[in-house]
mmCIF file of C-alpha atoms in Angstrom:
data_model
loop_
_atom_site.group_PDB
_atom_site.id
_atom_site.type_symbol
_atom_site.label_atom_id
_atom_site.label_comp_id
_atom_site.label_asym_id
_atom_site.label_seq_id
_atom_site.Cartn_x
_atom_site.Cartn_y
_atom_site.Cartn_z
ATOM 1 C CA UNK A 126 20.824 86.845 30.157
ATOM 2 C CA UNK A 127 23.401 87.716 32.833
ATOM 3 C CA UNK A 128 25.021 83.521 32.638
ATOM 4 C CA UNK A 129 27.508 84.075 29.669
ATOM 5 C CA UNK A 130 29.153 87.462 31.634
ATOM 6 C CA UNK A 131 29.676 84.912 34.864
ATOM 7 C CA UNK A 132 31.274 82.330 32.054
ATOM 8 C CA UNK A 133 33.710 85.011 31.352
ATOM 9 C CA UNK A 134 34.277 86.219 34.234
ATOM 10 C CA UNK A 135 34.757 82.418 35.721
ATOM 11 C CA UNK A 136 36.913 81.348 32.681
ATOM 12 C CA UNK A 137 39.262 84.565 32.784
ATOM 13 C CA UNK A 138 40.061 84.488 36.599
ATOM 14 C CA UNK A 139 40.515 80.350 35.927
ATOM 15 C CA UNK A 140 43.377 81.036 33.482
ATOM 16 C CA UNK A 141 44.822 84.141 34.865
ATOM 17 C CA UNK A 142 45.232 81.237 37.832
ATOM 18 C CA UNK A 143 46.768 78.826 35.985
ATOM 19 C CA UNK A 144 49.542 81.211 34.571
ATOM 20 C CA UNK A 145 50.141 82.046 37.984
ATOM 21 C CA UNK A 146 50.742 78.712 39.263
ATOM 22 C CA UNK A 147 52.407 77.499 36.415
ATOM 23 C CA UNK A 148 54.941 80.387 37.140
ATOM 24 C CA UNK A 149 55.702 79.350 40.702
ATOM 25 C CA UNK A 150 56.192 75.944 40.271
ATOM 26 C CA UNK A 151 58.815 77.559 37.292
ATOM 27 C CA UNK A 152 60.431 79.646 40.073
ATOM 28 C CA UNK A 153 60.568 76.838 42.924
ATOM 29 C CA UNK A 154 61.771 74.102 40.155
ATOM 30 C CA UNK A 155 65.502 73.697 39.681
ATOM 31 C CA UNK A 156 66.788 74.099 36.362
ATOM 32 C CA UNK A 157 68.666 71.248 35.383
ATOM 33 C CA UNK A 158 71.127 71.748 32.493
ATOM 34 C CA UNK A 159 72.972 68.842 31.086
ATOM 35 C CA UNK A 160 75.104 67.450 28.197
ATOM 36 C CA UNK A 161 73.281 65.498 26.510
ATOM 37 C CA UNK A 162 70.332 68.567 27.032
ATOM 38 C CA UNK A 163 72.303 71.305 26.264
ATOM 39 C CA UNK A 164 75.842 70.006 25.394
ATOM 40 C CA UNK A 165 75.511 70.471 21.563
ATOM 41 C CA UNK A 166 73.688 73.815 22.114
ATOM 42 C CA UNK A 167 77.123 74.982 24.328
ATOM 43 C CA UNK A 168 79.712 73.717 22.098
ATOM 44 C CA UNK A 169 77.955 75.266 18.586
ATOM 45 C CA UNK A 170 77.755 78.618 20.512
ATOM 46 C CA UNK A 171 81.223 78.667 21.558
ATOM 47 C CA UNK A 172 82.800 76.569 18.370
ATOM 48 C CA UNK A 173 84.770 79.420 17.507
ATOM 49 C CA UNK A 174 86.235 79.910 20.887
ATOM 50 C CA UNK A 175 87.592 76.782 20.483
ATOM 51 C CA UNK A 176 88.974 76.838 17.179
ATOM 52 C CA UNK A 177 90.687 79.970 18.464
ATOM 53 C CA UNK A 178 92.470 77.649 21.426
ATOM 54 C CA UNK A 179 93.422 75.480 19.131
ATOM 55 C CA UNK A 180 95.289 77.888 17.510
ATOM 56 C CA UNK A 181 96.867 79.152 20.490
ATOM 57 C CA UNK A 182 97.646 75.566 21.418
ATOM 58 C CA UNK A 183 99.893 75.402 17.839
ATOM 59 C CA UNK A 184 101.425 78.716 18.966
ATOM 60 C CA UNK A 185 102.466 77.567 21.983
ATOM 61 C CA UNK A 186 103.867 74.164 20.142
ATOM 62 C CA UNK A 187 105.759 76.480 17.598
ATOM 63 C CA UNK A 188 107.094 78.824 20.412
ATOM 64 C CA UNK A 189 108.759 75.903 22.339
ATOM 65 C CA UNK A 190 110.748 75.091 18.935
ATOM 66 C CA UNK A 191 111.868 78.654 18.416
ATOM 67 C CA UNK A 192 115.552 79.127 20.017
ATOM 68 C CA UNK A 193 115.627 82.015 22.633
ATOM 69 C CA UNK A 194 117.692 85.161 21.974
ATOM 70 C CA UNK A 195 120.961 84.657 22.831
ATOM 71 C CA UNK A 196 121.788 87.547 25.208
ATOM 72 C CA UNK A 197 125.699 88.438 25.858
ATOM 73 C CA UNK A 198 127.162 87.049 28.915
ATOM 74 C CA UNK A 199 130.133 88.212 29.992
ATOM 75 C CA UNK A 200 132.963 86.830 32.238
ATOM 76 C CA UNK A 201 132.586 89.363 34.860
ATOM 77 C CA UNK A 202 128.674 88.258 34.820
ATOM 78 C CA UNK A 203 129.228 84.709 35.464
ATOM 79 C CA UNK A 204 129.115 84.633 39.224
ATOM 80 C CA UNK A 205 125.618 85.111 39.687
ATOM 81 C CA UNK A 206 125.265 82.330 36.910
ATOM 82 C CA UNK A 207 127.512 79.165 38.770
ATOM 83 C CA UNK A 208 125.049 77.805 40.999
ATOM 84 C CA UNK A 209 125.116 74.079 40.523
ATOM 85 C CA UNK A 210 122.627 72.324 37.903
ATOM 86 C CA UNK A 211 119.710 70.069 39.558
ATOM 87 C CA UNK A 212 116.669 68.303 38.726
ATOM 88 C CA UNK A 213 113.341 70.017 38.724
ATOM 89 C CA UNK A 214 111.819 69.187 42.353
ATOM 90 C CA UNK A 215 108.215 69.448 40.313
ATOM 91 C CA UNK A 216 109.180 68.358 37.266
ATOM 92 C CA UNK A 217 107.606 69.470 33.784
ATOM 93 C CA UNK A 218 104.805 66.676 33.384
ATOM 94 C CA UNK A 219 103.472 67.165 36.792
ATOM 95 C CA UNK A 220 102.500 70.776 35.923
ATOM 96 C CA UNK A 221 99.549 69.601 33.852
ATOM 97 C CA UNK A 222 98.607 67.232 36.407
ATOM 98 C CA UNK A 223 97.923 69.888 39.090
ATOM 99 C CA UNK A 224 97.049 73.335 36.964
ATOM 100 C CA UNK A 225 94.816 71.554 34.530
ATOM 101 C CA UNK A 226 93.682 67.960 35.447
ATOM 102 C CA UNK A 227 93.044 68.520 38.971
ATOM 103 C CA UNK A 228 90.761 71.880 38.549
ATOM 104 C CA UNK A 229 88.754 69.693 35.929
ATOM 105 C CA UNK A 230 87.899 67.280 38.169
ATOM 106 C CA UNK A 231 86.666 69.001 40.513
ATOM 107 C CA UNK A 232 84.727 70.773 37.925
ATOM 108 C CA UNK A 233 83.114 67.205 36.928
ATOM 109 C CA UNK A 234 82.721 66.269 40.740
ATOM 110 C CA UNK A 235 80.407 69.483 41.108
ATOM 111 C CA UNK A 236 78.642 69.129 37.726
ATOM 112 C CA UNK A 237 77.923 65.176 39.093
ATOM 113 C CA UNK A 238 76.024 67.149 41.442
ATOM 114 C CA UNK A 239 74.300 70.026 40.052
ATOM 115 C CA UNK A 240 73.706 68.714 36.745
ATOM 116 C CA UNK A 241 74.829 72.299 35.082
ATOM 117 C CA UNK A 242 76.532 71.877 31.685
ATOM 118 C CA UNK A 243 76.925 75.604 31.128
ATOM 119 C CA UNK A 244 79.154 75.492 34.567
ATOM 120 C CA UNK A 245 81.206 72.509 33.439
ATOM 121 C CA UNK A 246 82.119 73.933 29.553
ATOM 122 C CA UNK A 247 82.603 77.678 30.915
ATOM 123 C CA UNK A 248 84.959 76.622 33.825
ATOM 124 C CA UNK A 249 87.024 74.127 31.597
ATOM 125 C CA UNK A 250 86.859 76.308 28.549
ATOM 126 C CA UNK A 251 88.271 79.310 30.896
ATOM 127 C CA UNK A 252 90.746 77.179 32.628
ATOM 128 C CA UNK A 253 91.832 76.270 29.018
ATOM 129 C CA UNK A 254 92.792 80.121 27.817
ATOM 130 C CA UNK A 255 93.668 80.793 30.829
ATOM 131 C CA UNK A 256 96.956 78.162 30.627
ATOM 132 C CA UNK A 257 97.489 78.548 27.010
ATOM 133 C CA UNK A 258 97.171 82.491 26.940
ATOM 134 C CA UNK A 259 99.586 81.909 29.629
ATOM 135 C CA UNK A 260 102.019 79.897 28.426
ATOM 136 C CA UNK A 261 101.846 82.287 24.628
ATOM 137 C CA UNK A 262 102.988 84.787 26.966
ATOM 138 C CA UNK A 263 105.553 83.598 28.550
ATOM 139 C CA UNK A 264 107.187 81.978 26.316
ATOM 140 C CA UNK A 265 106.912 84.917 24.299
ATOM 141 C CA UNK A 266 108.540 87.167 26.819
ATOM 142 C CA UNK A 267 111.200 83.965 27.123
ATOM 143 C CA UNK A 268 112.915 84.212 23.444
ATOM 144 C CA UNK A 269 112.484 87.806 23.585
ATOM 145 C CA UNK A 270 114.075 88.259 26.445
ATOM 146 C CA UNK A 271 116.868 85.071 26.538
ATOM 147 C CA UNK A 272 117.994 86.134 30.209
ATOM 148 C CA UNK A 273 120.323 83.343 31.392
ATOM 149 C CA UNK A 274 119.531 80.890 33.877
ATOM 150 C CA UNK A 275 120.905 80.840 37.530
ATOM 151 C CA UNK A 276 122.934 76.809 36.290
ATOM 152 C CA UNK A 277 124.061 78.794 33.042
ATOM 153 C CA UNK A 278 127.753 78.319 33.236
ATOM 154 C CA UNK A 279 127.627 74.638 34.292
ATOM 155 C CA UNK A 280 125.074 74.431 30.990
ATOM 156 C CA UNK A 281 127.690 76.365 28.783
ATOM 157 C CA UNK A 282 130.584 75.025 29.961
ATOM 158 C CA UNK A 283 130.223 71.433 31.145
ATOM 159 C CA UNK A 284 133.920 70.691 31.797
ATOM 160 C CA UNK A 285 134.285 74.024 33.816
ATOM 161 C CA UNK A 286 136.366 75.434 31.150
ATOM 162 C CA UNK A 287 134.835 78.791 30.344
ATOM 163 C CA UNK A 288 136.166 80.512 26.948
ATOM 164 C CA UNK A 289 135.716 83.836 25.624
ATOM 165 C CA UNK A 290 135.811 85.992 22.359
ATOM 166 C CA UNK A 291 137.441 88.654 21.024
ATOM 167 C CA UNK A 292 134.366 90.667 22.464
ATOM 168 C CA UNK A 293 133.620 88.868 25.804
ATOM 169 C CA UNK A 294 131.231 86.541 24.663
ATOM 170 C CA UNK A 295 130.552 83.101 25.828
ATOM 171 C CA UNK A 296 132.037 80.237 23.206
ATOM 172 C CA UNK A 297 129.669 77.892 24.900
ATOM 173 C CA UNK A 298 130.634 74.217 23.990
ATOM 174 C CA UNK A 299 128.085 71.850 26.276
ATOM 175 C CA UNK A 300 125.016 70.462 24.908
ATOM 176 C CA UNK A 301 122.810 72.256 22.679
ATOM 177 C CA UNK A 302 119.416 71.320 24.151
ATOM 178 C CA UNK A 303 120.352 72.775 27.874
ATOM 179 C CA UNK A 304 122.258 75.958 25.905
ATOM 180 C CA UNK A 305 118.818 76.511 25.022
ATOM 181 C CA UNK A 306 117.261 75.975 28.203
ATOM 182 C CA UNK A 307 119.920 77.841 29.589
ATOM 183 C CA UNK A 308 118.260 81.362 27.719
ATOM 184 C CA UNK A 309 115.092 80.632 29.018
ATOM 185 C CA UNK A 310 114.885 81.970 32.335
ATOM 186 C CA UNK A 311 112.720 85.172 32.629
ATOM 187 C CA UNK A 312 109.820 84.511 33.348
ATOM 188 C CA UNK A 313 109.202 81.359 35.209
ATOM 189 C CA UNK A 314 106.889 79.076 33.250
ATOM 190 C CA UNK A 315 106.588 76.467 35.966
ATOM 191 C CA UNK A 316 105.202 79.637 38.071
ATOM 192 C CA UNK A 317 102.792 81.340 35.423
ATOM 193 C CA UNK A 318 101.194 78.135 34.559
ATOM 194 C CA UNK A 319 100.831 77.261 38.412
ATOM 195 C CA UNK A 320 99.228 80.605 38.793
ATOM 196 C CA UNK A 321 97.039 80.264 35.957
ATOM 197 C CA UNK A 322 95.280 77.182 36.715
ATOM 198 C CA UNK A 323 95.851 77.306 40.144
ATOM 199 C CA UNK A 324 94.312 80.691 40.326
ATOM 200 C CA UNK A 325 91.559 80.028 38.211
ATOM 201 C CA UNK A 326 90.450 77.261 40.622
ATOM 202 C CA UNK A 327 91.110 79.826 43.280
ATOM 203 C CA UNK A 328 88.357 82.470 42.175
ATOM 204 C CA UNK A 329 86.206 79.477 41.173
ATOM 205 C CA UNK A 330 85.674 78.204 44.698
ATOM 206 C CA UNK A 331 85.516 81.606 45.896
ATOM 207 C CA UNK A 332 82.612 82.083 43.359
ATOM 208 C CA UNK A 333 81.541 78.767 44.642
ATOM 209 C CA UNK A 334 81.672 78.650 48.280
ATOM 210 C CA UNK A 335 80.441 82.627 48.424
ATOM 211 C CA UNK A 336 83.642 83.095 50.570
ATOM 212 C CA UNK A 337 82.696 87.437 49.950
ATOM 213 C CA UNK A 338 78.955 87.110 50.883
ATOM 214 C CA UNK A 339 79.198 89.368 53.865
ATOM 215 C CA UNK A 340 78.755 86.866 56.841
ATOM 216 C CA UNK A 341 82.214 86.499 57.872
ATOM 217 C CA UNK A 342 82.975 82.887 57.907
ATOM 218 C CA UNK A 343 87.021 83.333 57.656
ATOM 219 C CA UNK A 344 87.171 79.610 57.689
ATOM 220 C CA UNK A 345 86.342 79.661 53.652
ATOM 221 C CA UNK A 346 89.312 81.906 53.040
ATOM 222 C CA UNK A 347 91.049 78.163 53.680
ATOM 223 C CA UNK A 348 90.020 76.713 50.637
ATOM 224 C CA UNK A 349 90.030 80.222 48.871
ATOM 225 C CA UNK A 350 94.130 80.712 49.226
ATOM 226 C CA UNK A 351 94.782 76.517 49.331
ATOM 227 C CA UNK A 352 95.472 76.602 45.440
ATOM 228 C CA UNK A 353 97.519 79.986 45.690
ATOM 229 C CA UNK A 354 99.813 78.774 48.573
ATOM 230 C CA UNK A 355 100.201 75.752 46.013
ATOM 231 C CA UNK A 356 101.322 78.123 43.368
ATOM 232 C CA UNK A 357 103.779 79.696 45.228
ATOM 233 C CA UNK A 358 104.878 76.769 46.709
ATOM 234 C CA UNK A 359 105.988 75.640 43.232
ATOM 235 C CA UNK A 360 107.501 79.393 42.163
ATOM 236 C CA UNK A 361 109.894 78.918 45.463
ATOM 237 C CA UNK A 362 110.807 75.462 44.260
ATOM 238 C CA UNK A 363 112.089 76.747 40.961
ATOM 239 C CA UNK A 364 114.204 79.336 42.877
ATOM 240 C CA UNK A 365 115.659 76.923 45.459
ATOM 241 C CA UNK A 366 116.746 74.714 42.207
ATOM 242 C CA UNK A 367 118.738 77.617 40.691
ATOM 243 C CA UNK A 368 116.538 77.415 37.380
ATOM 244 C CA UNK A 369 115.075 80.697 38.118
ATOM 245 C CA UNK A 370 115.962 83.849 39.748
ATOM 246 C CA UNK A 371 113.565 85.498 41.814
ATOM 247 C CA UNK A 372 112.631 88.069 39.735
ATOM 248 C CA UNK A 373 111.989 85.557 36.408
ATOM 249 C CA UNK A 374 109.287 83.377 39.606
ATOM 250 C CA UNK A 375 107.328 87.036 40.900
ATOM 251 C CA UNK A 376 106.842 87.996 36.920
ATOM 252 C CA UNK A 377 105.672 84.786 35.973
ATOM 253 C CA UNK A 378 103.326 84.410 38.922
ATOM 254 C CA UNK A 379 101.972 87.708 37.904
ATOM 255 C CA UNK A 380 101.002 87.256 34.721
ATOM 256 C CA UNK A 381 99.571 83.392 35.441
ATOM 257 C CA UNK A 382 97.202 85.295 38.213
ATOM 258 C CA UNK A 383 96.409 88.346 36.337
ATOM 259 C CA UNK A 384 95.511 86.115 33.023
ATOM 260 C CA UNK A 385 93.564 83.889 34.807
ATOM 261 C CA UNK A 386 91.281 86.667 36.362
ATOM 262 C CA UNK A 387 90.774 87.955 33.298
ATOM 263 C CA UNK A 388 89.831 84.528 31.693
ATOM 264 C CA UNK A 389 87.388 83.669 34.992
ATOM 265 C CA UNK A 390 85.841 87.095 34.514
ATOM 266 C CA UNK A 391 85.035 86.699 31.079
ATOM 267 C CA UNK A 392 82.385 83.941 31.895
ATOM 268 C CA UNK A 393 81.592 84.272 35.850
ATOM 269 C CA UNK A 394 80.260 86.727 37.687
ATOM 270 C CA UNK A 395 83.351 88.716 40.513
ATOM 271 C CA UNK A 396 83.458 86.050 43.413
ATOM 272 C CA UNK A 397 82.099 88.777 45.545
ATOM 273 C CA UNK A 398 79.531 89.176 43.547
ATOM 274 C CA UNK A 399 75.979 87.834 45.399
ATOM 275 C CA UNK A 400 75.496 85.851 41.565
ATOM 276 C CA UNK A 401 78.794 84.596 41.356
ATOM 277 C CA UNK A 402 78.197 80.976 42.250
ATOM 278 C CA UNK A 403 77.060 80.434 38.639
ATOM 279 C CA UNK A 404 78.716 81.588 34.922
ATOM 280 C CA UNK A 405 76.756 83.936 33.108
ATOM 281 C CA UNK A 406 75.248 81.864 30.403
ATOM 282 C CA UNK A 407 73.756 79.708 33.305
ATOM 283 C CA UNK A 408 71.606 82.733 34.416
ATOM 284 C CA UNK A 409 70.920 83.506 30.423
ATOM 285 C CA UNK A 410 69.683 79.852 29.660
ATOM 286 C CA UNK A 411 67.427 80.264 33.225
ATOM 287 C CA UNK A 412 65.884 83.534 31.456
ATOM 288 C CA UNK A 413 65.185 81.981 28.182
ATOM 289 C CA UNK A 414 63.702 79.246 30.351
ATOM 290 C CA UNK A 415 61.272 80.965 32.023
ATOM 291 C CA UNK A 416 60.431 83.167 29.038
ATOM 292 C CA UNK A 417 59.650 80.336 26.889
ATOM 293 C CA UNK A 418 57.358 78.321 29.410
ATOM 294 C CA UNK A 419 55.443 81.490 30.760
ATOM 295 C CA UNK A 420 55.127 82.672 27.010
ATOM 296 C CA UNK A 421 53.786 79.237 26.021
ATOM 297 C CA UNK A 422 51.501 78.873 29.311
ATOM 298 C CA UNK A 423 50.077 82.730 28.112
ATOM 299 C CA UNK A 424 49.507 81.169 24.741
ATOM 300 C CA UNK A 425 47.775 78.057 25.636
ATOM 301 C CA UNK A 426 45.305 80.352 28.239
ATOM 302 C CA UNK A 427 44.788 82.477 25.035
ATOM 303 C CA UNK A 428 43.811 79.544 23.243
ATOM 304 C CA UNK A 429 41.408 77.737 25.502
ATOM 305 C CA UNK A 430 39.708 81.082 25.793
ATOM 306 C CA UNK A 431 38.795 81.071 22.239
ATOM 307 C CA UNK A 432 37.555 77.867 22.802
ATOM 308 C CA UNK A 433 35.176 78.726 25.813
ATOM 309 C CA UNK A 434 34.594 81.400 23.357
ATOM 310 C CA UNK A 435 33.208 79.670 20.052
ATOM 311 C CA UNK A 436 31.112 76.930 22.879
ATOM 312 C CA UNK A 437 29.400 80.053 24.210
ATOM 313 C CA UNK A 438 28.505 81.146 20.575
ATOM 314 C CA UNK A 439 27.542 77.991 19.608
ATOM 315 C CA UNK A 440 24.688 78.063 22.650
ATOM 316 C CA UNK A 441 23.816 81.488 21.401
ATOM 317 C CA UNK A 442 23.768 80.841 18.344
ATOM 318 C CA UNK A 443 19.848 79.853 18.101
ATOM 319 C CA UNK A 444 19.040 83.121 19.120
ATOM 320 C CA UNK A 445 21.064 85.374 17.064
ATOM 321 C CA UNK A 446 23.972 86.128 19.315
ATOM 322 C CA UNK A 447 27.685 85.976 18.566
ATOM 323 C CA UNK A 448 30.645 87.474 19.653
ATOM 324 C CA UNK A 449 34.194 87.425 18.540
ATOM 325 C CA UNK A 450 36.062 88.413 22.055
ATOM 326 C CA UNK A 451 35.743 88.002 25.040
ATOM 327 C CA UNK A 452 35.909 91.635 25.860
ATOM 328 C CA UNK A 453 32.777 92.293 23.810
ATOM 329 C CA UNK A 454 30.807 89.727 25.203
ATOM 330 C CA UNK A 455 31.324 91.026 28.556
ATOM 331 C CA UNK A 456 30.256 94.484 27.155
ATOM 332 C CA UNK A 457 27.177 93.489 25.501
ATOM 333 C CA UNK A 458 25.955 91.662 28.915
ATOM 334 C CA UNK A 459 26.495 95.161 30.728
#
């Protein structure tokens, strides 16, 4: 009886062909990812990473309250400290606005269209440490430091009258809110923040666009150094309004742009790199995806080979034949 080893054979090359096809299709299908998919998945893996910005967020609430260090200021050092007191030309609310607001929305706009929830928490999350690592920092490095601002004599001495002790010191008598500010120059927080968010959004459309991937359209560079020129823009302004010297704007740009790459790195792939349109967890969930459904397609094939199995005992059965694998059934009909 040479029928059941054609059965096999038949029923073996059927499912191997299934499996096969089922993986294309897997391959060719885009994996869509969104947050009411995978949202609670996200935020339980990275729960603690958020706790932990929340604490940095109190920090940085805490650190604002702290008075500076009130660093001695001569008389002899006041002319590099009597340019005139002005308004911030971007003032303090706005920085939010661009560093913060506008990179999420943009985030949003592209997760409208790609439907990738791992994109939209890693880029926000990121953006997030970046600003408030950030802003830890430099405000750190402010009270530490207590350099005085470029407007500091105007701020300690409102009426112009300067006064002096025994030692040389400032007796500043002007309001004790901009005394404050006035010990609060080095670094530039207007700058690191600008960097921070702005250069976060920087590397993610780099990441996005593939502005490194080796075909030499300059023209993305555009949108690559937009957000930086932005940044900078914003570190000049706080020179050109005498709340910042130069050096206090080039430190505080570099730590907002170093911080940030350090932050985008820790969930994307280097811009340059030929993945690094996507955050790493995207290309873990795809894995996991495609493990799960070829794993279940080998397990149904499995199972409906048992099944062709126990039908081709059952017809045996009458004349004393039975087999329990397919292997051995293909053996016996050698």
């Amino acid at each position: 009886m040479a029928w059941p080893r054609n059965i096999v054979s038949i029923c073996s090359l059927q499912k191997l062909k299934d499996v096969f096809q089922v993986g294309v299709m897997r391959e060719e299908d885009p994996v869509v990812h969104t947050i009411r998919s995978h949202g609670a998945k996200v935020a339980r893996t990275h729960r603690h990473d958020w706790l932990i910005l929340v604490i940095l967020a109190v920090i940085e609430v805490v650190l604002n309250v702290i008075n500076p260090f009130h660093r001695f200021v001569g008389k002899d050092m006041m002319d590099d400290l009597k340019y005139p007191m002005k308004d911030n030309t971007v003032p303090i609310w706005a920085v939010p606005l661009y560093a913060i607001l506008l990179p999420i929305a943009i985030f949003i706009f592209l997760y409208i269209g790609r439907k990738n929830v791992y994109d939209l928490h890693d880029s926000t999350l990121g953006l997030l440490f970046a600003m408030l690592i950030t802003g830890v920092i430099t405000d750190s490095i402010k009270i530490a430091v207590g350099r005085p601002r470029p407007d500091f004599f105007w701020r300690c001495f409102p009426d112009g009258k300067d006064v002096y002790d025994k030692l040389g010191d400032v007796i500043c008598h002007g309001k004790a809110s901009e005394i404050k500010e006035g010990h609060k120059s080095f670094p530039s927080g207007h700058t690191s923040w600008s960097f921070a968010g702005l250069g976060f959004l920087s590397l993610y459309l780099a990441g996005k666009i593939k502005a490194f991937n080796r075909k030499g359209h300059v023209a993305k560079l555009c949108v690559v150094f937009l957000p930086i020129l932005a940044a900078s823009l914003v570190g000049i302004s706080r020179v050109d309004d005498y709340w910042h010297h130069w050096q206090d704007v080039f430190t505080g740009g570099l730590i907002g742009l170093v911080v940030a790459t350090f932050c985008y790195l820790q969930f994307f792939p280097p811009p340059y790199n030929e993945h690094g349109w996507r955050p790493y967890a995207y290309f873990r969930a795809l894995e996991e995806s495609r493990f799960n459904a070829n794993g279940g397609q080998t397990v149904n094939a499995l199972h409906m080979q048992a099944i062709d199995l126990q039908i081709i005992n059952q017809r045996l059965g009458q004349n004393g034949h039975e087999f329990t694998s397919l292997d051995e059934m293909e053996a016996g009909h050698r």
